[in-house]
Coordinates of C-alpha atoms (C1' of nucleotides) in Angstrom, one line a residue:
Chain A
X470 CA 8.0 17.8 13.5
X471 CA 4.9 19.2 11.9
X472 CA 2.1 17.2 10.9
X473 CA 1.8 17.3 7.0
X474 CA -1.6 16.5 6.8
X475 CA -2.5 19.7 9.0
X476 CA 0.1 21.9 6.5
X477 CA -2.0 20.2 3.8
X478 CA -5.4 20.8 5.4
X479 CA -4.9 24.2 6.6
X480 CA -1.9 25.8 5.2
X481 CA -2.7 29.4 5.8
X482 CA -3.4 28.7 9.9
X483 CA 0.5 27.1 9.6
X484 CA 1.6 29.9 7.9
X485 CA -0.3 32.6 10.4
X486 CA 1.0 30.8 13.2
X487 CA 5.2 30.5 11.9
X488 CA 5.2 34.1 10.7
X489 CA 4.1 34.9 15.1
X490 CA 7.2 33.3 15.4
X491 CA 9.1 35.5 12.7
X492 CA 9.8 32.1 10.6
X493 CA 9.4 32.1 6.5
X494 CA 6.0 31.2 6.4
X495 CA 6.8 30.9 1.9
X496 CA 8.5 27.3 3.2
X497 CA 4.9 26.0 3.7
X498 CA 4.0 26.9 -0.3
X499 CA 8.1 24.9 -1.1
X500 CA 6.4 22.4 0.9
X501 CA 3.5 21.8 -0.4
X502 CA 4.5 21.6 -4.0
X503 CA 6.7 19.0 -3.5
X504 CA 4.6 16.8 -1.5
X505 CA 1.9 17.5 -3.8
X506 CA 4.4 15.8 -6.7
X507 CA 5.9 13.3 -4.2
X508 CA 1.9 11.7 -3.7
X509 CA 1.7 11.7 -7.4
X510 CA 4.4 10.1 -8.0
X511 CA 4.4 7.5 -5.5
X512 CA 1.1 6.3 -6.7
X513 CA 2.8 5.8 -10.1
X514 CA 5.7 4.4 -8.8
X515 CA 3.2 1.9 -6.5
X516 CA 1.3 1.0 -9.4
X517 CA 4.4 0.1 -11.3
X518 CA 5.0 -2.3 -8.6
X519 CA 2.0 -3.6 -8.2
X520 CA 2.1 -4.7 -12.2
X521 CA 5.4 -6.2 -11.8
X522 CA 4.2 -7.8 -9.1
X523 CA 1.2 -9.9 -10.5
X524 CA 3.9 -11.1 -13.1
X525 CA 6.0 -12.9 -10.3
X526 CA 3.4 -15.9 -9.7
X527 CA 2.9 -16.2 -13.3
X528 CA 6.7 -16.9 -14.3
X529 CA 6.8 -19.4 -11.4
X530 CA 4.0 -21.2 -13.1
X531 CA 5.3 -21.1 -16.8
X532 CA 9.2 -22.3 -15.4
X533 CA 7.7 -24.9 -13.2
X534 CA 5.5 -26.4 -16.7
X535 CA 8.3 -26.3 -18.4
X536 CA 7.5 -23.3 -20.7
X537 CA 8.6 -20.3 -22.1
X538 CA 8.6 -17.5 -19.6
X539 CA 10.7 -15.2 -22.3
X540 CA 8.1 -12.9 -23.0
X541 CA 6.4 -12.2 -19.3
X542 CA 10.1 -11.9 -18.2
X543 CA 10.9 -9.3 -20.5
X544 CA 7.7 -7.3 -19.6
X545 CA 9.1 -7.5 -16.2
X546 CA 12.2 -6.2 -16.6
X547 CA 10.9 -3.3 -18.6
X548 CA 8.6 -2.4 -15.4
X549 CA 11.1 -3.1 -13.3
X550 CA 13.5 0.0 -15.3
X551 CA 10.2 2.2 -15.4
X552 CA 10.1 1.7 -11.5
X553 CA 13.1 2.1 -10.8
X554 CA 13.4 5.5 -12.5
X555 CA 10.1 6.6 -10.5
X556 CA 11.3 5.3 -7.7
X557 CA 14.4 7.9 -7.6
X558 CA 12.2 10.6 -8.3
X559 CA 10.1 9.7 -5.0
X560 CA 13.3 9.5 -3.5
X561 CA 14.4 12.9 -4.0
X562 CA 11.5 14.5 -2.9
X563 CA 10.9 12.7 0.3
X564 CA 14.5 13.6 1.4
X565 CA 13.3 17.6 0.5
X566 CA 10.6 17.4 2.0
X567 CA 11.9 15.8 5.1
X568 CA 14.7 18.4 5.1
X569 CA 12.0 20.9 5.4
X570 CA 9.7 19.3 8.4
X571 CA 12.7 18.4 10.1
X572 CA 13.5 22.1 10.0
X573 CA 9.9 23.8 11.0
X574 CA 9.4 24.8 14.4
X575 CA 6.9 24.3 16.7
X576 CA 3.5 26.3 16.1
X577 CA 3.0 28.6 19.2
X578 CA -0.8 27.8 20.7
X579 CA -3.1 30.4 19.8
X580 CA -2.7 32.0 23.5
X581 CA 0.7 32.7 22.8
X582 CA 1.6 36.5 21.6
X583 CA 3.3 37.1 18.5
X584 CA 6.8 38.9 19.2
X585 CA 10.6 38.5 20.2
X586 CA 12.3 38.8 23.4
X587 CA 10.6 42.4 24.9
X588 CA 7.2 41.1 24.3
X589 CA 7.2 38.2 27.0
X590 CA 4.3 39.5 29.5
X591 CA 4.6 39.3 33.5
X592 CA 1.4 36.4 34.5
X593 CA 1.5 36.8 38.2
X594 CA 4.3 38.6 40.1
X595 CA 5.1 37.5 43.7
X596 CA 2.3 37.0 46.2
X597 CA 4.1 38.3 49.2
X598 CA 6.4 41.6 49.8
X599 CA 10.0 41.0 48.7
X600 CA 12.4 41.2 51.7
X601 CA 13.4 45.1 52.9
X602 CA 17.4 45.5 53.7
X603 CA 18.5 47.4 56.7
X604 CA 21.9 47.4 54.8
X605 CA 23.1 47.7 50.8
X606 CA 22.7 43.4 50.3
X607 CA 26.1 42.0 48.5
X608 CA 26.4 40.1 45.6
X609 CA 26.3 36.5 45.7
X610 CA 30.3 36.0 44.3
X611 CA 31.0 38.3 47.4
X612 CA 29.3 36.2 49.8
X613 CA 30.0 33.1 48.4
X614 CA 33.9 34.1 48.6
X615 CA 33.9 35.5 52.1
X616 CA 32.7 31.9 53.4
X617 CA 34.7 29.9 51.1
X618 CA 31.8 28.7 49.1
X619 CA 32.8 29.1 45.4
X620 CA 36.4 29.3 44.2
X621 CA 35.8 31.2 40.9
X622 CA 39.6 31.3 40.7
X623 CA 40.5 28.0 40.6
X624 CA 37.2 27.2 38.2
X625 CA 39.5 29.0 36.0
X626 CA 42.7 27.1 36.5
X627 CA 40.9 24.0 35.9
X628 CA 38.9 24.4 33.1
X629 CA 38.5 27.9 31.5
X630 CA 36.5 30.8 31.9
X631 CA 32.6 30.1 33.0
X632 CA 33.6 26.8 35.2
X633 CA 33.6 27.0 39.1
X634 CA 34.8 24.9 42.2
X635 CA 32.6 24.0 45.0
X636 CA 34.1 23.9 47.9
X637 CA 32.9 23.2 51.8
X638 CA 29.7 24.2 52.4
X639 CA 29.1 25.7 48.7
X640 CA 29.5 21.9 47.6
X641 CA 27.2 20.8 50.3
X642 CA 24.7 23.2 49.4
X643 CA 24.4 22.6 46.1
X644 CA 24.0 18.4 46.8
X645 CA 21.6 19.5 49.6
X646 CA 19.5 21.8 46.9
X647 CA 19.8 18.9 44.3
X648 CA 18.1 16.0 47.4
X649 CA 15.6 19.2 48.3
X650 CA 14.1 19.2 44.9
X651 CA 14.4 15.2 44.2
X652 CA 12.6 14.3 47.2
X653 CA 10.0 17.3 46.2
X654 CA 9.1 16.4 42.7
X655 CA 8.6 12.8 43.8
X656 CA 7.6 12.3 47.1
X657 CA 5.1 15.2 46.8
X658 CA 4.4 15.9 43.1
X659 CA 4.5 12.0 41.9
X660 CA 7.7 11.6 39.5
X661 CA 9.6 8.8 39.4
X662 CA 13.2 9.5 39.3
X663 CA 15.4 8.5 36.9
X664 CA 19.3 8.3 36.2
X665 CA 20.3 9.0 32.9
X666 CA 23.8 9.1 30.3
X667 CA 25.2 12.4 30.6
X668 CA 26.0 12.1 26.7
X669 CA 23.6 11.8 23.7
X670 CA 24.0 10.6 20.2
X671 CA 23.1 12.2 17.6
X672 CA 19.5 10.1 16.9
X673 CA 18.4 11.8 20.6
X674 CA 19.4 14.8 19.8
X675 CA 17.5 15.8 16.7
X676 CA 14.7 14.0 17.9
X677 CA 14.4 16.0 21.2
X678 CA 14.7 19.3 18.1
X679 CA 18.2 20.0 19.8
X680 CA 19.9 19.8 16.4
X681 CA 18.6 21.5 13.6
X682 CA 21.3 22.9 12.0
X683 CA 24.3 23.8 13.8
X684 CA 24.9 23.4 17.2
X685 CA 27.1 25.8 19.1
X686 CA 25.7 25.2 21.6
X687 CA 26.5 21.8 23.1
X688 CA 29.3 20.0 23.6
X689 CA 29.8 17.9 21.4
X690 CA 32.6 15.0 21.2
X691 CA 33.9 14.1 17.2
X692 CA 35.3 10.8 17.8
X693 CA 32.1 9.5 19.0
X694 CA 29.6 11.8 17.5
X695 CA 27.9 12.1 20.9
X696 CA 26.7 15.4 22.8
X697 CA 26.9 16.3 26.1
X698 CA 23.7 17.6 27.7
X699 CA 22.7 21.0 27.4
X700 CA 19.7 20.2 29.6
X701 CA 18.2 16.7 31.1
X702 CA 15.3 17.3 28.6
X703 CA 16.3 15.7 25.3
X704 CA 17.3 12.4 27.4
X705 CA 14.0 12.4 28.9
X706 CA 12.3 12.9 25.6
X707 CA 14.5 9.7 24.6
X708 CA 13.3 7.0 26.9
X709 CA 10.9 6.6 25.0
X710 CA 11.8 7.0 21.5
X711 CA 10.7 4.5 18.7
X712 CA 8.0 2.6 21.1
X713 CA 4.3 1.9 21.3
X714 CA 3.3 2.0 24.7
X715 CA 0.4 -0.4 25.0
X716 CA -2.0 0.1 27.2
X717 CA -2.9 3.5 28.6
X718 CA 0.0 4.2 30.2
X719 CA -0.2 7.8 30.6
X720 CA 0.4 10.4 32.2
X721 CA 3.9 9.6 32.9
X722 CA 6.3 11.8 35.2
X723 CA 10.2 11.7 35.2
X724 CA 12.2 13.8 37.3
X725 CA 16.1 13.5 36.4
X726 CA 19.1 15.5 38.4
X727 CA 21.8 16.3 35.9
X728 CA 24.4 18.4 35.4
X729 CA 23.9 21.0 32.2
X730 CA 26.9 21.6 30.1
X731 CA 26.7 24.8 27.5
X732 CA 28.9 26.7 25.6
X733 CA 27.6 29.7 25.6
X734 CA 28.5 31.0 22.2
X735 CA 27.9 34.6 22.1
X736 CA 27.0 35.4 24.8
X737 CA 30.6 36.1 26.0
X738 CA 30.4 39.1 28.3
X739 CA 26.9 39.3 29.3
X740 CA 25.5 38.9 32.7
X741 CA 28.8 36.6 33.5
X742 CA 29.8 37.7 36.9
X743 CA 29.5 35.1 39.8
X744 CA 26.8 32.4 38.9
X745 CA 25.0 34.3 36.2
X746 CA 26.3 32.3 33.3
X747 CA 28.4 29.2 33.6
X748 CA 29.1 26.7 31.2
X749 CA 28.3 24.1 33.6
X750 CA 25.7 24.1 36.0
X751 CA 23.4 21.1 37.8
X752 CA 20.0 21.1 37.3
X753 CA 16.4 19.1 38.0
X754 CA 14.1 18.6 35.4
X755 CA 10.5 17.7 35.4
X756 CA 8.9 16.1 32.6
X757 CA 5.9 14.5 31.6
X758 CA 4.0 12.6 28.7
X759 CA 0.3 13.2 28.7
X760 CA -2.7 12.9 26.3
X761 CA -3.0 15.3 23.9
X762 CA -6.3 17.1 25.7
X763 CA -4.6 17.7 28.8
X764 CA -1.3 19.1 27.9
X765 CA -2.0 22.6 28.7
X766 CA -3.4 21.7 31.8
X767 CA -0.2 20.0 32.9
X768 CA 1.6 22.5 32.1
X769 CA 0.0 24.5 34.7
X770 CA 0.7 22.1 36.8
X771 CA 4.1 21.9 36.3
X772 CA 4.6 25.5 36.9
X773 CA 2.8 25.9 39.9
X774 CA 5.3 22.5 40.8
X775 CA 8.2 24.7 39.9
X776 CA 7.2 27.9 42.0
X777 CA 6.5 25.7 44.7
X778 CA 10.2 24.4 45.0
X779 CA 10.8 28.3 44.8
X780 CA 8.1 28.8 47.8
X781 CA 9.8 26.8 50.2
X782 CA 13.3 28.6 49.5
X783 CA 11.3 31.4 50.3
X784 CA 12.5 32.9 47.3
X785 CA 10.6 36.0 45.5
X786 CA 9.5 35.1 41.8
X787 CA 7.3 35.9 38.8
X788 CA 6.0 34.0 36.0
X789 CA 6.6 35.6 32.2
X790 CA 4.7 34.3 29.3
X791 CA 7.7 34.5 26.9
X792 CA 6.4 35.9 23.0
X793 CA 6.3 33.6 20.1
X794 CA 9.9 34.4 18.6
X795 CA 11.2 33.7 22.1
X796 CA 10.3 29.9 23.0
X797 CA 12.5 26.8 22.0
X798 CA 12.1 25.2 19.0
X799 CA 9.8 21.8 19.8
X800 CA 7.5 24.4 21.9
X801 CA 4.4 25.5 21.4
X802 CA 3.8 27.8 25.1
X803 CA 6.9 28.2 27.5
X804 CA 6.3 29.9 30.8
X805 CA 9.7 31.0 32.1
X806 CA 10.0 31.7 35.8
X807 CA 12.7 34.0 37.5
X808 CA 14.0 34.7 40.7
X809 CA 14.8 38.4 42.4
X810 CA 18.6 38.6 43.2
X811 CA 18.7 41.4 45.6
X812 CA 22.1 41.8 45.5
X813 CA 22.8 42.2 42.1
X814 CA 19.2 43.6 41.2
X815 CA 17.7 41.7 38.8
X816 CA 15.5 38.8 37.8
X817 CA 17.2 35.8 36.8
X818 CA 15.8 32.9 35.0
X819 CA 15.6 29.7 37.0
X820 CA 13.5 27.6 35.2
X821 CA 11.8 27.5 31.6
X822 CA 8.3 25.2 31.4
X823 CA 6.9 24.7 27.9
X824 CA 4.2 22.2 26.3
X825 CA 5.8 20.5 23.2
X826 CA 2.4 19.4 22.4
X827 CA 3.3 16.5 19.8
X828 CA 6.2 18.1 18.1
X829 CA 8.9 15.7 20.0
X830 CA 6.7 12.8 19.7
X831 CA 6.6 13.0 16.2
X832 CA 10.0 13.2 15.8
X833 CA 11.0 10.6 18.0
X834 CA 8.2 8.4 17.0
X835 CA 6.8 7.7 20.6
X836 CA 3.3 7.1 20.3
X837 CA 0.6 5.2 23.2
X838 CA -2.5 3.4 22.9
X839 CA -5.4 4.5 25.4
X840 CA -6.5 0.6 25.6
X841 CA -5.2 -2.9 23.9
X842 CA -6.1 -2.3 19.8
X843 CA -6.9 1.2 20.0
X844 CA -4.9 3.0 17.2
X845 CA -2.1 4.8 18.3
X846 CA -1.3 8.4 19.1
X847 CA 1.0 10.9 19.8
X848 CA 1.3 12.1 23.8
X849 CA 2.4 15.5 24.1
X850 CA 5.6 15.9 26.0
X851 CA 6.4 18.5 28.5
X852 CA 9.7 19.6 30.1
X853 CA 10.2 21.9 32.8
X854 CA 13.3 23.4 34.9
X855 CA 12.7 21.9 38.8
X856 CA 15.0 24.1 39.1
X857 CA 18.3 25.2 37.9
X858 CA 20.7 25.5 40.8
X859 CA 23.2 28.3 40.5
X860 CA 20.7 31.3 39.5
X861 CA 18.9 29.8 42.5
X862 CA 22.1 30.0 44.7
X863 CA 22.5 32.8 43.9
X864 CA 19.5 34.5 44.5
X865 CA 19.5 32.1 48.0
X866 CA 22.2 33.8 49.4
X867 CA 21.8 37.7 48.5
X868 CA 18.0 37.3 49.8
X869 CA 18.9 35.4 53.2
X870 CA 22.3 37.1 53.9
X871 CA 22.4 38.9 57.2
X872 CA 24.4 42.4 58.0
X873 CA 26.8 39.8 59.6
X874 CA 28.2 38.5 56.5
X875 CA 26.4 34.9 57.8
X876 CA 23.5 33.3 55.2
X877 CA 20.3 31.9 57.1
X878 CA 19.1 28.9 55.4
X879 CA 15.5 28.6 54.7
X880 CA 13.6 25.9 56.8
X881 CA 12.5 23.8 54.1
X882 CA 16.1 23.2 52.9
X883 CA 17.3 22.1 56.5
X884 CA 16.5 18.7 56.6
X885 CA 19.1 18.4 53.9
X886 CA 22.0 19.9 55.6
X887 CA 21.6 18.0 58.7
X888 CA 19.8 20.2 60.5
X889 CA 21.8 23.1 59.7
X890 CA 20.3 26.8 60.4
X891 CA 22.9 28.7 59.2
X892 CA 26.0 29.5 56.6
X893 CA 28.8 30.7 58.3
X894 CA 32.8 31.0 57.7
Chain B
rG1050 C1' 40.8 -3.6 21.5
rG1051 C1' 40.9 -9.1 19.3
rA1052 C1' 38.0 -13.7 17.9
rG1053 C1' 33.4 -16.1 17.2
rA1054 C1' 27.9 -16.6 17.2
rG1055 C1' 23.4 -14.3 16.4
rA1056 C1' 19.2 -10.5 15.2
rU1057 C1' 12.0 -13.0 12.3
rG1058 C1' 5.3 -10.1 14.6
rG1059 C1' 3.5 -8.1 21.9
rC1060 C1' 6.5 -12.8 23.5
rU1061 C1' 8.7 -17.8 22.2
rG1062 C1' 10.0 -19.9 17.7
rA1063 C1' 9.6 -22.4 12.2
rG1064 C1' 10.9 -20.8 7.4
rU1065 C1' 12.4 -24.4 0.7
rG1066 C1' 14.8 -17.6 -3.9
rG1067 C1' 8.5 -17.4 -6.5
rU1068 C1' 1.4 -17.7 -4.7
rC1069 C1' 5.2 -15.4 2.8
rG1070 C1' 2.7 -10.2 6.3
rA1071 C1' 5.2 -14.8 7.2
rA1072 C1' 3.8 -21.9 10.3
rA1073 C1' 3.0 -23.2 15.4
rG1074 C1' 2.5 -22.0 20.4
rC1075 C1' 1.8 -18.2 24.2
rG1076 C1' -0.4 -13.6 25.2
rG1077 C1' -4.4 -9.8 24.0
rC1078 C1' -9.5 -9.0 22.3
rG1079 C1' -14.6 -11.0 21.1
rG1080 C1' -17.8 -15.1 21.8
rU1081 C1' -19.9 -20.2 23.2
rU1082 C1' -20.2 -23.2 27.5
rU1083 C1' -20.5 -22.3 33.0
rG1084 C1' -24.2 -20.8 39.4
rC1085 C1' -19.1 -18.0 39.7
rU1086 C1' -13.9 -18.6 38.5
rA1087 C1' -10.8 -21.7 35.8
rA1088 C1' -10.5 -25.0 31.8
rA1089 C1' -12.2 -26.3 27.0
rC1090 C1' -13.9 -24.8 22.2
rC1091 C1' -14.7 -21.1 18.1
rG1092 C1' -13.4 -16.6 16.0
rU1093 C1' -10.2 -12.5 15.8
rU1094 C1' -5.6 -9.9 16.7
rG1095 C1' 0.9 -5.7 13.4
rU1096 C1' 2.7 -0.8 11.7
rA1097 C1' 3.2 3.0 8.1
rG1098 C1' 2.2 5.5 3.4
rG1099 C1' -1.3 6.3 -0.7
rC1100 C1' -6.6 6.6 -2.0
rG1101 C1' -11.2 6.9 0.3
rU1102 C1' -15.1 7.9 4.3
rU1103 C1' -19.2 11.6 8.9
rA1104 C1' -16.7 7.2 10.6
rA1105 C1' -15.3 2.7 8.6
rA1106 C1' -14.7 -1.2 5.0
rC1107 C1' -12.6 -2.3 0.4
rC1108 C1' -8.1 -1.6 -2.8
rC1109 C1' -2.7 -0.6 -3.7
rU1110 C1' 2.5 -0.2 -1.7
rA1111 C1' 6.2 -1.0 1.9
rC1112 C1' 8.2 -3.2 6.3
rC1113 C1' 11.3 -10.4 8.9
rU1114 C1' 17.6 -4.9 13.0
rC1115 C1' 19.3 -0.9 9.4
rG1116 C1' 21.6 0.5 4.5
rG1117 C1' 23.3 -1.2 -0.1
rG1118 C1' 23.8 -5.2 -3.9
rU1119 C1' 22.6 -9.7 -7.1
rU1120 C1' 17.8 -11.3 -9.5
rC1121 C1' 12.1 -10.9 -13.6
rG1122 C1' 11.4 -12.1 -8.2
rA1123 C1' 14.9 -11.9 -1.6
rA1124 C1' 12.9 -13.2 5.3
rU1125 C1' 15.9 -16.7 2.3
rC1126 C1' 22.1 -15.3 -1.5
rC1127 C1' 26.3 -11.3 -1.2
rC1128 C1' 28.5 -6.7 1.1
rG1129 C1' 28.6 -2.9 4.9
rA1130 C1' 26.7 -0.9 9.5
rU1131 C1' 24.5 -1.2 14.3
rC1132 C1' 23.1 -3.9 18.4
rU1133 C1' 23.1 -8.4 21.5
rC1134 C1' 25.6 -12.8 23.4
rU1135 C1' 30.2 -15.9 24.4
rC1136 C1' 35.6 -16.1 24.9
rC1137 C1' 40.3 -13.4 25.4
rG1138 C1' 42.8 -8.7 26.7
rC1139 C1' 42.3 -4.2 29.6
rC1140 C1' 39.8 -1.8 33.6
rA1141 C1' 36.5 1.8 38.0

RNA sequence: GGAGAGAUGGCUGAGUGGUCGAAAGCGGCGGUUUGCUAAACCGUUGUAGGCGUUAAACCCUACCUCGGGUUCGAAUCCCGAUCUCUCCGCCA
């Protein structure tokens, strides 16, 4: 949520920054009408109030002497109507104006580009020579067949299109990937791990900005009005919701493993072959609440902490800045980093880091004080992908495959698979 | 799933339909005393909105889980929801 008294102060730097995102920057004018006539009338509905109000001690006094309270009580009751009148008024147009906030993105930081989709920009490429094939590399569903990782079939059988079955050493892999990146993010980059429901209600949800309007997106079960996760992120964002952390309690770090359920509506038919696209998928998420001055900086941080886990799978990357039509609604700069798949041929996305500055904070009302009395504030929240693990499966296996159909395992991940140097039938 | 009990400030815990943002204690903060620490004593200590300010203060309004209702007036009475606890049932 945006704050209004920054739409008020400087309306034409809100509208700037929504139309870099190709939003209706005329909303801000709506918006500022009716809270213009909601602060208007609230005064008058307060001051209503406050004269009804000074009669109160007065009738006490006139019933308790045993006089006639007729008069004051009928003055009452005719504030009381004029209030009440006012009061509906105010009502209305705090729920319009609320409907609007609750539906305004995220302003992109002036760093970000204006632009959709094609505009994202490349920020560093790969430091080191991707790997050169002395044979054409397969595609991961190939691999993963041949040694009886990945039953795509039965995925199928069991729960529909976009679902897949771990078997043998694809299972093991994928709990060895999950430990790999736990023990990472906290034993080396500070998080503290955390377990959390696999299912959100609704109150989570639109406070993380995952429901705006409609949401094809997720899951969603009707009988109990509760969503299953699209990503960890919106849970994380929730731990916190509705407190005032007292004192200084900042910055604090969360790393969650989940699995990621998604629907995938419309996208049916693109980039779905093997591990591409699946409706579910396991992933690790790092997130952190800072202070508002050093958001940007952690979210540096966190993308050098993402690439890292990407380093030590020895796993070519590069780092876009994605344009300001193409981040997430609570963000205000998302770095999105992909991995080369060498035997499909193309970049896939692993993991997605963005600064939500305020916007989340707002919404869930999680605020901090930096010391005992201090007035309270909004942290800025930040999510990032520690990483996603199918994408990086399959890159995994079509950049370590060998001509002999075996998959060498990169050192780092080892430890994991007890000790294991190799993927073989 | 059934039955009952409860929900008050950072915590514990009072509260008569009227002057209650709410006693008291604890905690926090500031101070006095003290060689230091502790104790003692004094003071202070919620959040949000509106208005205002360089920043404050002052002022007004709201908030005793949440949402309705009764009333001139609700922490207090009524209804609904949520949550917590206890008992029963079921169960990994």
């Amino acid at each position: 949520m945006l704050d209004i008294r920054l739409i008020r102060a400087e309306p034409e730097k809100v509208k700037e920054a929504l139309a870099k995102r190709r939003e209706d920057p005329a909303l801000i004018d709506e918006l500022l009408s009716i809270d213009e006539e909601r602060r208007k009338r609230q005064t008058e509905m307060e001051s209503l109030r406050a004269e009804q109000n000074k009669l109160g001690p007065q009738i006490a006094v006139a019933k308790k002497s045993g006089g006639d309270a007729s008069e004051i009580l009928e003055r009452s009751s005719a504030l009381k109507a004029q209030f009440q009148q006012t009061e509906e008024i105010v009502r209305s147009l705090d729920a319009r104006q609320e409907a609007i906030l609750f539906k305004l993105p995220n302003l992109p930081h002036d760093t970000v580009q204006a632009g959709g989709e094609e505009d994202a920009t490349i920020i560093r490429p790969w430091p080191y020579d991707p790997r050169v094939f002395g044979f054409t590399p397969k595609p991961h569903w190939e691999i993963a067949e041949s040694l009886r990782m990945i039953d795509f079939e039965r995925g199928v059988k069991l729960s529909g299109g976009g679902f897949v079955l771990y078997s043998g050493l694809g299972a093991r892999l994928e709990r060895a990937l999950i430990n790999f990146m736990l023990d990472l993010h906290t034993l080396k980059h500070g998080y503290r791990e955390v377990g959390v429901p696999y299912v959100l209600n609704r109150d989570s949800m639109t406070a993380s900005g995952h429901i705006v309007k409609f949401t094809p997106e997720m899951y969603h079960d009707s009988e109990d009005d509760l969503f299953l996760l699209p990503t960890a992120e919106p849970a994380l964002v929730n731990i916190h919701r509705d407190e005032l952390m007292d004192p200084n309690p900042l910055p604090l770090k969360y790393v969650a493993y989940t699995p990621c359920w998604r629907r995938e509506a419309g996208a049916a038919g693109k980039d779905t072959r093997g591990l591409q696209r699946i409706h579910q998928f396991d992933k690790v998420e790092i997130f952190r609440f800072v202070a508002p001055e050093s958001s940007y900086e952690a979210l540096e941080e966190m993308t050098h902490e993402v690439c890292k886990t990407l380093e030590l799978l020895q796993l070519p990357y590069r780092i876009l800045q994605l344009a300001a039509g193409d981040i997430s609604f609570a963000s205000a700069k998302t770095y999105d980093v992909e991995v080369w798949s060498p035997g499909i041929g193309k970049w896939l996305e692993v993991s997605s880091a963005s600064n939500c500055t305020d916007f989340q904070a707002r919404r869930g009302n999680i605020r901090f004080r930096r010391e005992t009395n201090a007035k309270p504030e909004f942290p800025h929240l930040l999510n990032a992908s520690g990483t996603a693990l199918p994408r990086v499966v399959a890159a995994l296996l079509e950049t370590h495959q060998q001509e002999d159909g075996s998959v060498t395992i990169p050192e780092a991940l080892r430890p994991h698979l007890g000790g294991l140097e190799k993927l073989t039938a």
